[in-house]
Amino acid sequence: MEARCFRLWKVGILILALMEFSFATLSPSGVNYEVVALMAIKNALHDPYNVLENWDSNSVDPCSWRMVTCSADGFVSALGLPSQSLSGTLSPLIGNLSNLQSVLLQNNAISGPIPVTIGKLEKLQTLDLSNNSFSGQIPASLGDLRNLNYLRLNNNSLTGPFPESLSNIEGLTLVYVLAPFGLRIVFLAAIILMFSWKLVLVMLGICLFTVTSNASL
């Protein structure tokens, strides 16, 4: 009898754990926030090869979707869609995927501005938006990504100043930005001033610079 009660107790704990996980990603109306965000991303993109075909708004668990990776506790941790001939824009709702650690969207034809809401992704470590058609300024909100260590924005149509806020990211070790020729010197000067206290690889167009400080690394 005691053994049976112990087994039932363990089953009860497991059920409670599963319920806690489900409620963590569901709104009061029973909608999964991650599913809503991912579907907004899908709907803003043109997907000629239907690589996002199994992204389903009726699903409550996106972890089985193509190009989506989840953490051990079942939250979306990576979005990997490189080289899929995607066009359209990147939905601002990407900022609601609060457990993202990696976003790989390089080698597509995505246009429009880089969403300011990406700055809400506090766990993000890798952001690669290179070789697309993004335009406008680099959002200053990227400086809020305190865990970011890899940033590639080269081969887009970005304009404006290089955000000083990026100098606040202590672990950022790779910055890859391709600017129009007239802005390369401006970008380079800004980056050297901002990151001169640590090792940073800065690639601007045809040039590769290693920026270091006089202090030991």
Coordinates of C-alpha atoms in Angstrom, one line a residue:
M1 CA 0.0 0.0 0.0
E2 CA 2.8 2.4 0.9
A3 CA 4.6 1.6 -2.4
R4 CA 1.5 2.3 -4.4
C5 CA 1.0 5.6 -2.6
F6 CA 4.6 6.6 -3.3
R7 CA 4.1 5.9 -7.0
L8 CA 0.9 7.9 -7.1
W9 CA 2.8 10.7 -5.3
K10 CA 5.5 10.7 -8.0
V11 CA 2.9 10.7 -10.7
G12 CA 1.2 13.7 -9.1
I13 CA 4.5 15.6 -9.0
L14 CA 5.0 14.9 -12.7
I15 CA 1.6 16.1 -13.6
L16 CA 2.0 19.3 -11.6
A17 CA 5.4 19.9 -13.3
L18 CA 3.8 19.5 -16.7
M19 CA 1.0 21.8 -15.8
E20 CA 3.5 24.5 -14.6
F21 CA 5.3 24.3 -17.9
S22 CA 2.1 24.6 -19.9
F23 CA 0.8 27.6 -17.9
A24 CA 4.2 29.3 -18.2
T25 CA 3.8 29.6 -22.0
L26 CA 0.0 30.0 -22.2
S27 CA -2.0 33.2 -21.8
P28 CA -5.1 33.3 -19.7
S29 CA -7.1 32.4 -22.8
G30 CA -5.0 29.3 -23.4
V31 CA -2.9 30.7 -26.2
N32 CA 0.9 29.9 -26.4
Y33 CA 2.8 33.2 -26.6
E34 CA 5.6 31.5 -28.5
V35 CA 3.2 30.1 -31.1
V36 CA 1.7 33.5 -31.6
A37 CA 5.1 35.1 -32.1
L38 CA 6.4 32.4 -34.5
M39 CA 3.2 32.6 -36.6
A40 CA 3.6 36.4 -36.8
I41 CA 7.1 35.8 -38.1
K42 CA 5.9 33.3 -40.6
N43 CA 3.1 35.5 -41.8
A44 CA 5.4 38.5 -42.4
L45 CA 7.7 36.4 -44.6
H46 CA 7.4 35.1 -48.1
D47 CA 8.4 31.4 -48.1
P48 CA 8.7 30.2 -51.7
Y49 CA 9.8 26.7 -50.7
N50 CA 7.4 26.2 -47.9
V51 CA 10.1 25.5 -45.3
L52 CA 7.7 26.8 -42.7
E53 CA 4.8 24.6 -43.8
N54 CA 4.4 22.8 -40.5
W55 CA 4.2 26.0 -38.5
D56 CA 0.6 25.7 -37.3
S57 CA -1.3 28.3 -35.5
N58 CA -3.5 25.6 -33.9
S59 CA -0.5 24.0 -32.3
V60 CA 0.3 24.4 -28.6
D61 CA 3.9 23.2 -28.9
P62 CA 6.2 24.6 -31.5
C63 CA 9.2 22.5 -30.5
S64 CA 8.5 20.0 -33.4
W65 CA 8.4 22.7 -36.0
R66 CA 11.1 22.9 -38.7
M67 CA 13.9 25.4 -38.1
V68 CA 12.9 25.8 -34.4
T69 CA 15.0 24.5 -31.5
C70 CA 13.8 24.3 -28.0
S71 CA 15.6 24.1 -24.7
A72 CA 15.4 21.1 -22.3
D73 CA 12.5 22.8 -20.5
G74 CA 10.6 23.2 -23.7
F75 CA 11.0 26.9 -24.6
V76 CA 12.0 28.2 -28.0
S77 CA 15.8 28.8 -27.8
A78 CA 16.9 29.1 -31.4
L79 CA 15.5 30.2 -34.7
G80 CA 17.6 28.9 -37.7
L81 CA 16.4 29.9 -41.2
P82 CA 19.6 30.6 -43.1
S83 CA 19.7 30.4 -46.9
Q84 CA 16.0 29.6 -47.4
S85 CA 15.2 32.3 -50.1
L86 CA 12.9 34.1 -47.6
S87 CA 11.7 37.6 -48.3
G88 CA 9.3 40.0 -46.7
T89 CA 9.9 41.6 -43.3
L90 CA 10.9 40.4 -39.8
S91 CA 8.0 40.7 -37.4
P92 CA 8.5 42.8 -34.2
L93 CA 6.9 39.9 -32.3
I94 CA 10.2 38.2 -32.4
G95 CA 10.9 40.2 -29.3
N96 CA 8.3 38.0 -27.5
L97 CA 10.4 34.9 -27.8
S98 CA 12.1 35.7 -24.5
N99 CA 14.2 32.5 -24.3
L100 CA 15.9 32.9 -27.7
Q101 CA 19.7 32.4 -27.6
S102 CA 20.4 32.2 -31.3
V103 CA 18.8 33.9 -34.4
L104 CA 20.2 32.8 -37.7
L105 CA 18.5 34.5 -40.7
Q106 CA 21.5 35.1 -42.9
N107 CA 21.6 34.7 -46.7
N108 CA 17.9 35.5 -47.4
A109 CA 16.2 38.6 -48.9
I110 CA 14.4 39.9 -45.8
S111 CA 13.9 43.6 -46.0
G112 CA 12.6 46.5 -43.9
P113 CA 14.0 47.7 -40.5
I114 CA 15.6 45.5 -37.9
P115 CA 12.9 45.3 -35.2
V116 CA 13.7 47.4 -32.2
T117 CA 12.1 44.6 -30.1
I118 CA 15.1 42.3 -30.7
G119 CA 16.6 44.3 -27.8
K120 CA 14.1 42.5 -25.5
L121 CA 15.8 39.2 -26.0
E122 CA 17.9 39.2 -22.9
K123 CA 19.3 35.6 -23.4
L124 CA 20.3 36.2 -27.0
Q125 CA 24.0 35.2 -27.7
T126 CA 24.1 35.0 -31.5
L127 CA 22.4 37.3 -34.0
D128 CA 23.2 36.8 -37.7
L129 CA 21.1 38.9 -40.1
S130 CA 23.9 39.2 -42.8
N131 CA 23.3 39.0 -46.5
N132 CA 19.7 40.3 -46.5
S133 CA 18.1 43.6 -47.5
F134 CA 17.5 45.1 -44.1
S135 CA 17.4 48.9 -44.2
G136 CA 17.3 51.9 -41.8
Q137 CA 19.5 52.3 -38.7
I138 CA 20.9 49.7 -36.5
P139 CA 18.6 49.8 -33.4
A140 CA 20.2 51.2 -30.3
S141 CA 18.2 48.6 -28.4
L142 CA 20.7 46.0 -29.5
G143 CA 22.8 47.4 -26.7
D144 CA 20.4 45.8 -24.2
L145 CA 21.5 42.3 -25.4
R146 CA 23.9 41.9 -22.5
N147 CA 24.6 38.2 -23.3
L148 CA 25.3 38.8 -27.0
N149 CA 28.8 37.7 -28.2
Y150 CA 28.3 37.3 -32.0
L151 CA 26.7 40.0 -34.2
R152 CA 26.7 39.9 -38.1
L153 CA 24.8 42.6 -40.0
N154 CA 27.0 42.8 -43.2
N155 CA 25.6 43.0 -46.7
N156 CA 22.4 44.9 -45.9
S157 CA 21.3 48.4 -46.7
L158 CA 21.8 49.8 -43.2
T159 CA 22.4 53.5 -42.7
G160 CA 23.0 56.0 -39.8
P161 CA 25.5 55.9 -36.9
F162 CA 26.9 52.8 -35.2
P163 CA 25.0 52.6 -31.9
E164 CA 27.2 53.5 -28.9
S165 CA 25.0 51.3 -26.8
L166 CA 26.7 48.2 -28.2
S167 CA 29.8 49.2 -26.2
N168 CA 27.8 48.2 -23.1
I169 CA 27.9 44.5 -24.0
E170 CA 30.9 43.1 -22.2
G171 CA 31.0 39.7 -23.9
L172 CA 30.6 41.0 -27.5
T173 CA 33.6 39.6 -29.4
L174 CA 32.6 39.7 -33.1
V175 CA 31.0 42.6 -34.9
Y176 CA 30.7 42.2 -38.7
V177 CA 29.1 45.2 -40.4
L178 CA 29.3 46.1 -44.1
A179 CA 28.6 49.8 -44.6
P180 CA 28.5 51.9 -47.8
F181 CA 32.0 53.1 -48.7
G182 CA 31.4 56.6 -47.4
L183 CA 30.4 55.4 -44.0
R184 CA 33.2 52.8 -43.5
I185 CA 35.6 55.1 -41.9
V186 CA 32.9 56.5 -39.6
F187 CA 31.9 53.0 -38.6
L188 CA 35.5 52.0 -38.0
A189 CA 36.3 55.1 -35.9
A190 CA 33.2 54.6 -33.8
I191 CA 33.9 50.9 -33.2
I192 CA 37.5 51.4 -32.4
L193 CA 36.6 54.1 -29.8
M194 CA 33.8 51.9 -28.3
F195 CA 35.6 48.6 -28.2
S196 CA 39.3 49.6 -27.8
W197 CA 39.4 48.0 -24.3
K198 CA 38.9 44.5 -25.5
L199 CA 39.5 42.2 -28.5
V200 CA 37.0 42.7 -31.3
L201 CA 37.1 41.6 -34.9
V202 CA 35.6 44.3 -37.0
M203 CA 35.0 43.6 -40.7
L204 CA 34.0 46.6 -42.8
G205 CA 33.6 45.8 -46.4
I206 CA 36.9 44.7 -47.8
C207 CA 38.9 45.2 -44.6
L208 CA 39.5 43.1 -41.5
F209 CA 40.8 44.8 -38.4
T210 CA 41.8 43.4 -35.0
V211 CA 41.2 46.0 -32.4
T212 CA 43.0 45.5 -29.0
S213 CA 43.8 47.6 -26.0
N214 CA 47.2 48.1 -24.5
A215 CA 46.0 46.2 -21.4
S216 CA 46.5 42.5 -21.2
L217 CA 43.6 40.4 -22.4

